[in-house]
JSON list of C-alpha atoms in Angstrom, two decimals:
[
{"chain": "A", "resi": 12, "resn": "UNK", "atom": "CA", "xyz": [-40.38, -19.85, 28.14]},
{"chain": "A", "resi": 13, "resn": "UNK", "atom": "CA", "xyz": [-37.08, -18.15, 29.22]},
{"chain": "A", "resi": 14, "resn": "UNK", "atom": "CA", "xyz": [-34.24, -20.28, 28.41]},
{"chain": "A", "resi": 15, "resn": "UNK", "atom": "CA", "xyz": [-31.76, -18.06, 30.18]},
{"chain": "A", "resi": 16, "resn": "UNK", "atom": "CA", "xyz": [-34.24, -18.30, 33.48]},
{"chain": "A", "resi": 17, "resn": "UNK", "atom": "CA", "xyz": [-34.56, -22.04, 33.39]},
{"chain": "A", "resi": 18, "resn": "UNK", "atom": "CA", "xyz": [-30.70, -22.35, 32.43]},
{"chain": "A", "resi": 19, "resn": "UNK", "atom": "CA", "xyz": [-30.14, -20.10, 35.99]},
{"chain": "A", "resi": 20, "resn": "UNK", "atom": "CA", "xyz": [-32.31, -22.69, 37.61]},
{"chain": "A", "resi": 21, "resn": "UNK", "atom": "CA", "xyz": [-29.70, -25.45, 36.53]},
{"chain": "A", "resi": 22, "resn": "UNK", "atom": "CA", "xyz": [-26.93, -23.82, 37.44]},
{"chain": "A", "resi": 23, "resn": "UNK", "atom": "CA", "xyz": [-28.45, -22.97, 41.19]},
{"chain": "A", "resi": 24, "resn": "UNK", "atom": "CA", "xyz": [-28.87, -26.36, 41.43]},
{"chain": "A", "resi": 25, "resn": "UNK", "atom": "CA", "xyz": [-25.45, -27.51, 41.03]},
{"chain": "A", "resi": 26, "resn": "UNK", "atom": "CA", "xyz": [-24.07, -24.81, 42.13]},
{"chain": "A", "resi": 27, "resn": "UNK", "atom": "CA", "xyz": [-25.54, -26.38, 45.85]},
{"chain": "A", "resi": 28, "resn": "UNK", "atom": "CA", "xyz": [-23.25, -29.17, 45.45]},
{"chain": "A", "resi": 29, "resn": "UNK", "atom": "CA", "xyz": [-19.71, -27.42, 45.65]},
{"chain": "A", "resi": 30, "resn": "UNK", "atom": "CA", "xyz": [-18.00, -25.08, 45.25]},
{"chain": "A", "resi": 31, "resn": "UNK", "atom": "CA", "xyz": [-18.63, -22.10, 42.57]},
{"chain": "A", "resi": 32, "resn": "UNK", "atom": "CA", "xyz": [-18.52, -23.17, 38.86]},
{"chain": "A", "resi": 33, "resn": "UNK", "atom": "CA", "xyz": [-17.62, -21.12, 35.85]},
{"chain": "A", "resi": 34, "resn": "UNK", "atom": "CA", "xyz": [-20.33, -21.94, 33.93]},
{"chain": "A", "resi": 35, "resn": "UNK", "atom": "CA", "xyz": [-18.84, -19.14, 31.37]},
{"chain": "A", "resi": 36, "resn": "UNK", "atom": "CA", "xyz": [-17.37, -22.54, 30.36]},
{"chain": "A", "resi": 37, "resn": "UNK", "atom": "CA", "xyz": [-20.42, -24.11, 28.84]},
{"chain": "A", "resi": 38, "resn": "UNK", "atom": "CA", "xyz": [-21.72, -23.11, 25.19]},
{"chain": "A", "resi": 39, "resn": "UNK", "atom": "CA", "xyz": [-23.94, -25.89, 24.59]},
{"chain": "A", "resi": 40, "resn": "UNK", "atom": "CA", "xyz": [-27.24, -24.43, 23.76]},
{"chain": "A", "resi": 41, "resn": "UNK", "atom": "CA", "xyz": [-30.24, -26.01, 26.77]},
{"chain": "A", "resi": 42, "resn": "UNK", "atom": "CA", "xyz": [-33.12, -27.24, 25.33]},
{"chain": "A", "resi": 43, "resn": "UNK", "atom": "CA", "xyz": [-37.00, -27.11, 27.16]},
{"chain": "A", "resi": 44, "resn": "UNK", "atom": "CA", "xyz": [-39.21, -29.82, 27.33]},
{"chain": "A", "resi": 45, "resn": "UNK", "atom": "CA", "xyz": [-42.68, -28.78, 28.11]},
{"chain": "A", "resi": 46, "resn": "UNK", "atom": "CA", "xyz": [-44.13, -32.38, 29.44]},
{"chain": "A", "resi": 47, "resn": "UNK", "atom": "CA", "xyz": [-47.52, -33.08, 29.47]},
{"chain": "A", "resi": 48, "resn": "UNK", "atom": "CA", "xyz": [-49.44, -35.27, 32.22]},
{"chain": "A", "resi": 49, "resn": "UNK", "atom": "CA", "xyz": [-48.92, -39.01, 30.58]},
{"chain": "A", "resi": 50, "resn": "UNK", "atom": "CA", "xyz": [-46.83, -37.92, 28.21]},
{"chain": "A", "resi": 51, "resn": "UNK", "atom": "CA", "xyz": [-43.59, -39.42, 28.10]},
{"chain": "A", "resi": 52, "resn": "UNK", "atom": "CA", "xyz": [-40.05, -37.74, 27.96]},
{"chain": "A", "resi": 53, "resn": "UNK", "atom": "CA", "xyz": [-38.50, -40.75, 26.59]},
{"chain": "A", "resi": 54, "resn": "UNK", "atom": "CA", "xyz": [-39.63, -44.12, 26.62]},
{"chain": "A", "resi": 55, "resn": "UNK", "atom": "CA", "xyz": [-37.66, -47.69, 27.54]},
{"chain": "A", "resi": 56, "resn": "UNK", "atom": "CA", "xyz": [-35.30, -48.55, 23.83]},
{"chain": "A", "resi": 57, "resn": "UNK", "atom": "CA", "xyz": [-34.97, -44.80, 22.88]},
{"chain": "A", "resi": 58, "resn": "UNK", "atom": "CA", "xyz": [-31.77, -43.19, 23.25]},
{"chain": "A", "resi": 59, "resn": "UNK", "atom": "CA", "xyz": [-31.36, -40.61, 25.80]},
{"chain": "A", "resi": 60, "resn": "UNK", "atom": "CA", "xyz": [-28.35, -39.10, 25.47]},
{"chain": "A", "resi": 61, "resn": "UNK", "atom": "CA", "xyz": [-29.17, -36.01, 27.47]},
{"chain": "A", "resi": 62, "resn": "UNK", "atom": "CA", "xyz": [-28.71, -34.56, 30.48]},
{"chain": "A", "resi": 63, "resn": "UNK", "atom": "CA", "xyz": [-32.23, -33.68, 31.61]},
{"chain": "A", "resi": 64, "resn": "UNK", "atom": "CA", "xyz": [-33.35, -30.97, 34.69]},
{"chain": "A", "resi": 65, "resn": "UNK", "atom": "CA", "xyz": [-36.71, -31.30, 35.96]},
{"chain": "A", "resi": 66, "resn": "UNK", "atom": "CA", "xyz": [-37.48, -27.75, 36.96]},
{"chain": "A", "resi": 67, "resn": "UNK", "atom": "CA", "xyz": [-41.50, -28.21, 38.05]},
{"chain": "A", "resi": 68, "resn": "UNK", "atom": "CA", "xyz": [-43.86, -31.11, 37.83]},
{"chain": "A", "resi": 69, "resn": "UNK", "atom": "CA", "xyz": [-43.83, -34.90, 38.63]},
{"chain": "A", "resi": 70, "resn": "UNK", "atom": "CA", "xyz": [-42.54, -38.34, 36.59]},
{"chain": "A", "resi": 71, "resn": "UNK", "atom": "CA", "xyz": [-41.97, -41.79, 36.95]},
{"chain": "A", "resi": 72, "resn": "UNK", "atom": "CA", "xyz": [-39.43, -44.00, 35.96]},
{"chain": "A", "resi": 73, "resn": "UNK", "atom": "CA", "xyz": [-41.21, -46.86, 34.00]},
{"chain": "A", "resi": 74, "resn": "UNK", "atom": "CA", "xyz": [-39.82, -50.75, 32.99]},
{"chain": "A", "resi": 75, "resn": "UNK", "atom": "CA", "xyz": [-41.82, -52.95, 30.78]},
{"chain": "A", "resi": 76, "resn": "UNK", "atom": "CA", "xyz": [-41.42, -56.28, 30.73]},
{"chain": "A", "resi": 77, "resn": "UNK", "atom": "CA", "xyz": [-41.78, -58.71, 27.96]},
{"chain": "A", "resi": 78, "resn": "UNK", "atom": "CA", "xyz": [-44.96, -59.69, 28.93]},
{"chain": "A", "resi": 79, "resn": "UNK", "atom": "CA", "xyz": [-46.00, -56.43, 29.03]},
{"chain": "A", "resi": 80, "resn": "UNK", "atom": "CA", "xyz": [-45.81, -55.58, 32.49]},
{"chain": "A", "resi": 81, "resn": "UNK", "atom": "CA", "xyz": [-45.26, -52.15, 33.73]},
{"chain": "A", "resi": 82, "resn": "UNK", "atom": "CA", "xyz": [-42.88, -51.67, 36.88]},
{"chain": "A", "resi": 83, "resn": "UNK", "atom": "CA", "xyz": [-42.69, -48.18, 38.57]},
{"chain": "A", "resi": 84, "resn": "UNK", "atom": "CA", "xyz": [-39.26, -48.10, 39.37]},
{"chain": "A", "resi": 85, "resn": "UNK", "atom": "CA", "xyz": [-39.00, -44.36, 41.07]},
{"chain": "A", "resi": 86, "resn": "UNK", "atom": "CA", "xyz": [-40.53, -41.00, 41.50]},
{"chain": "A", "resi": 87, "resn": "UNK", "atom": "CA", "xyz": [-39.13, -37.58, 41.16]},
{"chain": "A", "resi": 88, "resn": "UNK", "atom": "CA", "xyz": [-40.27, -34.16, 41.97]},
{"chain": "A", "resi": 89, "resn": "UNK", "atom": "CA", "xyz": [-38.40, -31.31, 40.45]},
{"chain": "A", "resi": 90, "resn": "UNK", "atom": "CA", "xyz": [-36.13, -29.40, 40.86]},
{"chain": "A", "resi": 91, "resn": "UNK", "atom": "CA", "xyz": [-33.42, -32.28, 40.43]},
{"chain": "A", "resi": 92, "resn": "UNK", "atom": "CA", "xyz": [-31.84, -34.00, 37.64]},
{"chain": "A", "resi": 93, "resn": "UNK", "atom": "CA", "xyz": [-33.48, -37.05, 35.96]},
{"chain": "A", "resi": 94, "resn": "UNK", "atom": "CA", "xyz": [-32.33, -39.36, 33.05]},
{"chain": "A", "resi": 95, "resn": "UNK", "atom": "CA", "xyz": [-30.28, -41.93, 32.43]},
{"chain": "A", "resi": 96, "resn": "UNK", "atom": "CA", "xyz": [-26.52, -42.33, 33.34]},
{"chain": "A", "resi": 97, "resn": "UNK", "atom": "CA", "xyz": [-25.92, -45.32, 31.23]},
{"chain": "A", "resi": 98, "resn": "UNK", "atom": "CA", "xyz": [-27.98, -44.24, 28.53]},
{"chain": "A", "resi": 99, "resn": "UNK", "atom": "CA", "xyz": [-25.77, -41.04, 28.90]},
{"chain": "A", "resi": 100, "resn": "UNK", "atom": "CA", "xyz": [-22.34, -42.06, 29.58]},
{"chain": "A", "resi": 101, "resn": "UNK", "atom": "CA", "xyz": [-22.38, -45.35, 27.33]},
{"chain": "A", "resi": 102, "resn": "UNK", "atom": "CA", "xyz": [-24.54, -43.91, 24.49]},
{"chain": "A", "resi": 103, "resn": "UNK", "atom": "CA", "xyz": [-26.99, -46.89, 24.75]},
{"chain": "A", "resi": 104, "resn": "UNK", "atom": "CA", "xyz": [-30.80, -47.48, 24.47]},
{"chain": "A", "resi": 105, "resn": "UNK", "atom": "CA", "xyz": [-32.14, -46.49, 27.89]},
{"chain": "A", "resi": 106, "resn": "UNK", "atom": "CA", "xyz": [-33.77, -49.18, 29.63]},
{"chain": "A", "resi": 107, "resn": "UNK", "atom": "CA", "xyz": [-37.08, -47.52, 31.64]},
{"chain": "A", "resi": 108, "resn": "UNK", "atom": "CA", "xyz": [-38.82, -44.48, 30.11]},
{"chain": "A", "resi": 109, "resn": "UNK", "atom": "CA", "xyz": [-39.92, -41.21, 32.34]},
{"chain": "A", "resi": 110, "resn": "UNK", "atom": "CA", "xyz": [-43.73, -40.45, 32.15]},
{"chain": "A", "resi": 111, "resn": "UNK", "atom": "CA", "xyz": [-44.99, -37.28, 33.53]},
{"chain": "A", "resi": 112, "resn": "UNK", "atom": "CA", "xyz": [-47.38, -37.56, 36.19]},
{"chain": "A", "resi": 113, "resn": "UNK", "atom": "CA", "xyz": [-48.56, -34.04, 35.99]},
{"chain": "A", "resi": 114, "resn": "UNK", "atom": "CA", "xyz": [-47.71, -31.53, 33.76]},
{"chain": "A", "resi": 115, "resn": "UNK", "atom": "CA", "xyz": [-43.69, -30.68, 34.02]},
{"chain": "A", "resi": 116, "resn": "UNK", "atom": "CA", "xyz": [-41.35, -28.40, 32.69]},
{"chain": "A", "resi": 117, "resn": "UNK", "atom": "CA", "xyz": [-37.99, -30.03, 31.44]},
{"chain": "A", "resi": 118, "resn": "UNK", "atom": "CA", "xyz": [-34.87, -28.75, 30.15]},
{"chain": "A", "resi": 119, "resn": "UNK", "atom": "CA", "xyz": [-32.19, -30.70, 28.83]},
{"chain": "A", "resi": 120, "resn": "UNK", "atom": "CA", "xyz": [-27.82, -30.64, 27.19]},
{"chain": "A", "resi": 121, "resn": "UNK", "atom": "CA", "xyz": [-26.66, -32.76, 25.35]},
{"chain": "A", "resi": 122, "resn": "UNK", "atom": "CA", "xyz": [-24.46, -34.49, 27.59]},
{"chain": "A", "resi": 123, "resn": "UNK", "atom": "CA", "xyz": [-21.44, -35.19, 25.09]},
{"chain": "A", "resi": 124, "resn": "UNK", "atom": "CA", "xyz": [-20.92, -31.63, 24.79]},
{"chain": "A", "resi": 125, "resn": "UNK", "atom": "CA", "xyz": [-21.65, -30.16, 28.37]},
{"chain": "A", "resi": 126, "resn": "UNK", "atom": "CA", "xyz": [-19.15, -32.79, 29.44]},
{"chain": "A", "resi": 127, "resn": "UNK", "atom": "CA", "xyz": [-16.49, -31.80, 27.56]},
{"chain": "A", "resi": 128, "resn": "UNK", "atom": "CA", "xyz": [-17.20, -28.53, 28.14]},
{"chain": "A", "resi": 129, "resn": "UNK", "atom": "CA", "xyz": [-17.08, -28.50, 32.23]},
{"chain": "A", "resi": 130, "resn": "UNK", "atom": "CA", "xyz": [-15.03, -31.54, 32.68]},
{"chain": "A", "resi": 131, "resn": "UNK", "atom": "CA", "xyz": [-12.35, -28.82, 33.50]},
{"chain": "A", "resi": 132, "resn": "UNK", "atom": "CA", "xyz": [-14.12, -27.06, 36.01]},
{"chain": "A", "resi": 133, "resn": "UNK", "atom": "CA", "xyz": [-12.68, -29.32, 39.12]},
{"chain": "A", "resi": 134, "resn": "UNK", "atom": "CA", "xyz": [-15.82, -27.72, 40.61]},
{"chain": "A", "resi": 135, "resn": "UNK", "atom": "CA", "xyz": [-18.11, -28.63, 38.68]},
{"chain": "A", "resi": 136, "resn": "UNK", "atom": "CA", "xyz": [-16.01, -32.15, 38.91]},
{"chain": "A", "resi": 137, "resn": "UNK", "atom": "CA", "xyz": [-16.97, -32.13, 42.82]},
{"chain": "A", "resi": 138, "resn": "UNK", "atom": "CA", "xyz": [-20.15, -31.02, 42.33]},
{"chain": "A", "resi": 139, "resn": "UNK", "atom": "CA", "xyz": [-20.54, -34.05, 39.48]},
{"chain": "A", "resi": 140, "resn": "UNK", "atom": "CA", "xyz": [-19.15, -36.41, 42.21]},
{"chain": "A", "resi": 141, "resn": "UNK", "atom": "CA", "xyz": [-21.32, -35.48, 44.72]},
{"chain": "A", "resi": 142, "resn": "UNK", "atom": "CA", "xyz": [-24.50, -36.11, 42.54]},
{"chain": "A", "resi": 143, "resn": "UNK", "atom": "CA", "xyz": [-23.44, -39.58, 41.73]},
{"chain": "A", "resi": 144, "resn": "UNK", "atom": "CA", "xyz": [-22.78, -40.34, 45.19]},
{"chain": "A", "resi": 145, "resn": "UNK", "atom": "CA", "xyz": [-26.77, -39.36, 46.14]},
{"chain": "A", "resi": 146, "resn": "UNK", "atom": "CA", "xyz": [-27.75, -41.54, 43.59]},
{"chain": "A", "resi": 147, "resn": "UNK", "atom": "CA", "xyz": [-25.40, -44.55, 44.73]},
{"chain": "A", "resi": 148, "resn": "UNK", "atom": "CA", "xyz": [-26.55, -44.05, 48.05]},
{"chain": "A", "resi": 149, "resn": "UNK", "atom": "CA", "xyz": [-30.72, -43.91, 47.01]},
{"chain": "A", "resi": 150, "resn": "UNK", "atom": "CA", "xyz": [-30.36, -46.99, 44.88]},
{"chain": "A", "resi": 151, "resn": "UNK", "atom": "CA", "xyz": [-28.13, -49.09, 47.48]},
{"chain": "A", "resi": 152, "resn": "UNK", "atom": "CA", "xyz": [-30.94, -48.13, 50.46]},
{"chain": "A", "resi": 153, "resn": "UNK", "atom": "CA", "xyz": [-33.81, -49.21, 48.00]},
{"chain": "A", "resi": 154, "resn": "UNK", "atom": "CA", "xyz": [-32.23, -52.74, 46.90]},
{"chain": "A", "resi": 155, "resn": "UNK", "atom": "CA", "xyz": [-31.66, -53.03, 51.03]},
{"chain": "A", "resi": 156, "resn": "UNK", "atom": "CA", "xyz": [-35.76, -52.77, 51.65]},
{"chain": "A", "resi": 157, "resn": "UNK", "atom": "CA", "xyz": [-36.56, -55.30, 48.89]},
{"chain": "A", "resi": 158, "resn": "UNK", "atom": "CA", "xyz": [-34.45, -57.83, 50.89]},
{"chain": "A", "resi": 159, "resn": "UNK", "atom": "CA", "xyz": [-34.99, -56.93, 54.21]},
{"chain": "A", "resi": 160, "resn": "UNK", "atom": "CA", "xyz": [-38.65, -54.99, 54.54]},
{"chain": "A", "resi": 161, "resn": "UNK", "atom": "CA", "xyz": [-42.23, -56.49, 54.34]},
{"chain": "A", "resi": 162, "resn": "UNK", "atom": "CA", "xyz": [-44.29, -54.94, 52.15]},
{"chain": "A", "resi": 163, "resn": "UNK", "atom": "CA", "xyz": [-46.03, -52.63, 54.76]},
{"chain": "A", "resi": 164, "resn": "UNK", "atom": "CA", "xyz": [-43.12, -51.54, 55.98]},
{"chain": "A", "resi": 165, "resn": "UNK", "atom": "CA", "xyz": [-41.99, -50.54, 52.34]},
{"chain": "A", "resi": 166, "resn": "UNK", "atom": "CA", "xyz": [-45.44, -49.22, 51.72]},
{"chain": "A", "resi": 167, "resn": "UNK", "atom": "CA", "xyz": [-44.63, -46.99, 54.95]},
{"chain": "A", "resi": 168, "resn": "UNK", "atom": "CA", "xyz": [-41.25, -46.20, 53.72]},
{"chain": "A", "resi": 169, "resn": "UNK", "atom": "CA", "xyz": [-42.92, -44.70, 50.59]},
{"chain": "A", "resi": 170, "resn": "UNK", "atom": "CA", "xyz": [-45.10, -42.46, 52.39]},
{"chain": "A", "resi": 171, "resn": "UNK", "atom": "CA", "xyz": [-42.03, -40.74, 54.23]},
{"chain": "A", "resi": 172, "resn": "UNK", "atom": "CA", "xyz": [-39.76, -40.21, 51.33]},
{"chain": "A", "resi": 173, "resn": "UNK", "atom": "CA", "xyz": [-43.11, -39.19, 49.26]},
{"chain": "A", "resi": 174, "resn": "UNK", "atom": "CA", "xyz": [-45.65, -37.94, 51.79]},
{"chain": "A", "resi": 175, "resn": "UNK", "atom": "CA", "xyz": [-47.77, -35.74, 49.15]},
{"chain": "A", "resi": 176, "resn": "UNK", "atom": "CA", "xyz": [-48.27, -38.20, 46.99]},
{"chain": "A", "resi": 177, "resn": "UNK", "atom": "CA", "xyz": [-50.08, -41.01, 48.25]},
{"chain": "A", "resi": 178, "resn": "UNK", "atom": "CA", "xyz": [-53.33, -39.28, 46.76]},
{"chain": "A", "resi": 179, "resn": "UNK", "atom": "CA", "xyz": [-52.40, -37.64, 44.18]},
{"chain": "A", "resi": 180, "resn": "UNK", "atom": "CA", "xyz": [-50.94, -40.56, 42.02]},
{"chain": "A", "resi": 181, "resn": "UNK", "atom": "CA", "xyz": [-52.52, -43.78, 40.74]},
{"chain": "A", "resi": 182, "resn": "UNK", "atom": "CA", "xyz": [-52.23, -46.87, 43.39]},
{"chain": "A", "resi": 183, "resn": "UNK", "atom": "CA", "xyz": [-51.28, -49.17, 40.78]},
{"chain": "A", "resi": 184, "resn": "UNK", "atom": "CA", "xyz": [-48.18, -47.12, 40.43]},
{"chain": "A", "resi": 185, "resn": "UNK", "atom": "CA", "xyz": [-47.53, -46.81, 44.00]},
{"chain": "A", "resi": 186, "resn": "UNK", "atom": "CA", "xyz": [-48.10, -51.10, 44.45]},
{"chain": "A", "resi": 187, "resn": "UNK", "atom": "CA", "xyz": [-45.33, -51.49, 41.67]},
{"chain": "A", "resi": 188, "resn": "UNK", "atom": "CA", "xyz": [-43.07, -48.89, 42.88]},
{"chain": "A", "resi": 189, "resn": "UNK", "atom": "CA", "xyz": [-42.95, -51.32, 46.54]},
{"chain": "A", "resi": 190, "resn": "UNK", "atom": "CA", "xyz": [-43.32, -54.42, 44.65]},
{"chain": "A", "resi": 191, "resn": "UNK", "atom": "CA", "xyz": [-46.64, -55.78, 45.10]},
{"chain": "A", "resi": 192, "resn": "UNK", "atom": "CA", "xyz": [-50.40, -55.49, 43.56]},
{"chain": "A", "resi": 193, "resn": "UNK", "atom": "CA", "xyz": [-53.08, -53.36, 43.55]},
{"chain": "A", "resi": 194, "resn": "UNK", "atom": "CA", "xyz": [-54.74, -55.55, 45.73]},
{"chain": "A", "resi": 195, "resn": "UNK", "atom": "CA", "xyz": [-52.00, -56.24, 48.34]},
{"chain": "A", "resi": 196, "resn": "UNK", "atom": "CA", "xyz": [-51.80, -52.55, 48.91]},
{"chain": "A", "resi": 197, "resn": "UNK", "atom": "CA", "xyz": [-55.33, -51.86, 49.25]},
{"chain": "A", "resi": 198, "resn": "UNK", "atom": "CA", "xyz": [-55.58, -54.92, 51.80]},
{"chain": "A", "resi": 199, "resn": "UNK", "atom": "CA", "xyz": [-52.27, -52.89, 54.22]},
{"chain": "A", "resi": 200, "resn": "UNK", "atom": "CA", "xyz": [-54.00, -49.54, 53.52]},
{"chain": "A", "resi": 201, "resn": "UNK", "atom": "CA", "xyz": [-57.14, -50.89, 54.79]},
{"chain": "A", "resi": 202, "resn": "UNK", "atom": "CA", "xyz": [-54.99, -52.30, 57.59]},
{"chain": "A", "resi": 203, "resn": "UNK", "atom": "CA", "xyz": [-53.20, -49.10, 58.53]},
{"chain": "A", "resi": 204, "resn": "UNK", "atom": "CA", "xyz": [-56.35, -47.34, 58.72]},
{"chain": "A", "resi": 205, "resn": "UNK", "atom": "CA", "xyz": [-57.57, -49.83, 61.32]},
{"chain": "A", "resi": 206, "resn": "UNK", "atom": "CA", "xyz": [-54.50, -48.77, 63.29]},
{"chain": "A", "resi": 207, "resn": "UNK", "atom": "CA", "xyz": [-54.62, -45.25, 62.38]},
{"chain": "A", "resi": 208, "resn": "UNK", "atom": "CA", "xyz": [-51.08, -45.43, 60.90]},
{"chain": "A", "resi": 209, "resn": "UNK", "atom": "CA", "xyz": [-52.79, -43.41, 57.94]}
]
């Protein structure tokens, strides 16, 4: 795997954000995590004190209760960013793991050091900003549809923001994701179909 290609990849990314950054800047070596379907990244306790790219493949972001119950609580497709901020920032046990989906390429910083080392840059401080922002603003919409939405109309929700997945992942994942069970979301499928909303 070519670490300098995949380290290009990251930079491109950010780089979309702002302005240019002078990545000559960063030293810290990247590190590649080569994923494999249902194989997990990191898992809910473990520390995760990285700052992870997810250059190809698909994960989910997994909570376990103390019963034992899973809870889906996101997808992502890369190229983008995944991990934990707290887990990051506060050097803490993270609290949801990331499962692969399908196989996924992965390369990761430690985040102490890559901070430290750009935290300089004000454009990579923009860029930074900007990325926090999207995330504020994804998290903020989904607690709004839990209040607000029925279940259909989250179910409907999902199939916009994720419109090639609805086959190619597990329903069970898909029901926890939009808070419900298996069964609920077989009964609205089966109900969509009826009004050829699927």
């Amino acid at each position: 795997m070519d670490k300098v290609h995949l380290q290009n990849k990251v930079f491109s990314y950010f780089n979309r954000l702002g302005d240019e950054i002078d990545w000559k800047r960063l030293s810290t070596p990247i590190e590649v995590h080569l994923t494999a379907k249902s194989e997990y990244l990191f898992q809910q306790g473990e520390s995760a004190e990285r700052l992870y790219f997810l250059h190809s493949g698909l994960v989910r972001y997994v909570s376990v209760s103390g019963e034992g119950k899973e809870f889906t609580q996101t997808f992502a497709k890369g190229p983008r960013i995944i991990g934990s901020t707290r887990s990051m920032v506060t050097r803490s046990p993270v609290l949801f793991g990331i499962q692969a989906l399908e196989d996924s390429i992965i390369t990761s910083y430690d985040w102490g050091e890559f901070y430290q080392q750009m935290r300089r840059d004000n454009a990579f401080l923009e860029c930074y900003s900007h990325f926090l922002e999207e995330i504020f603003i994804l998290k903020e919409e989904r607690e709004n549809t839990f209040v607000k939405d029925s279940a259909e109309r989250r179910y409907l929700d999902f199939c916009v923001a994720f419109p090639d997945l609805k086959e190619r992942i597990p329903q069970q994942y898909i029901a926890s994701y939009i808070g419900i069970t298996p069964v609920a979301l077989s009964r609205i499928r089966q109900k969509l179909k009826l009004k050829n909303r699927l």
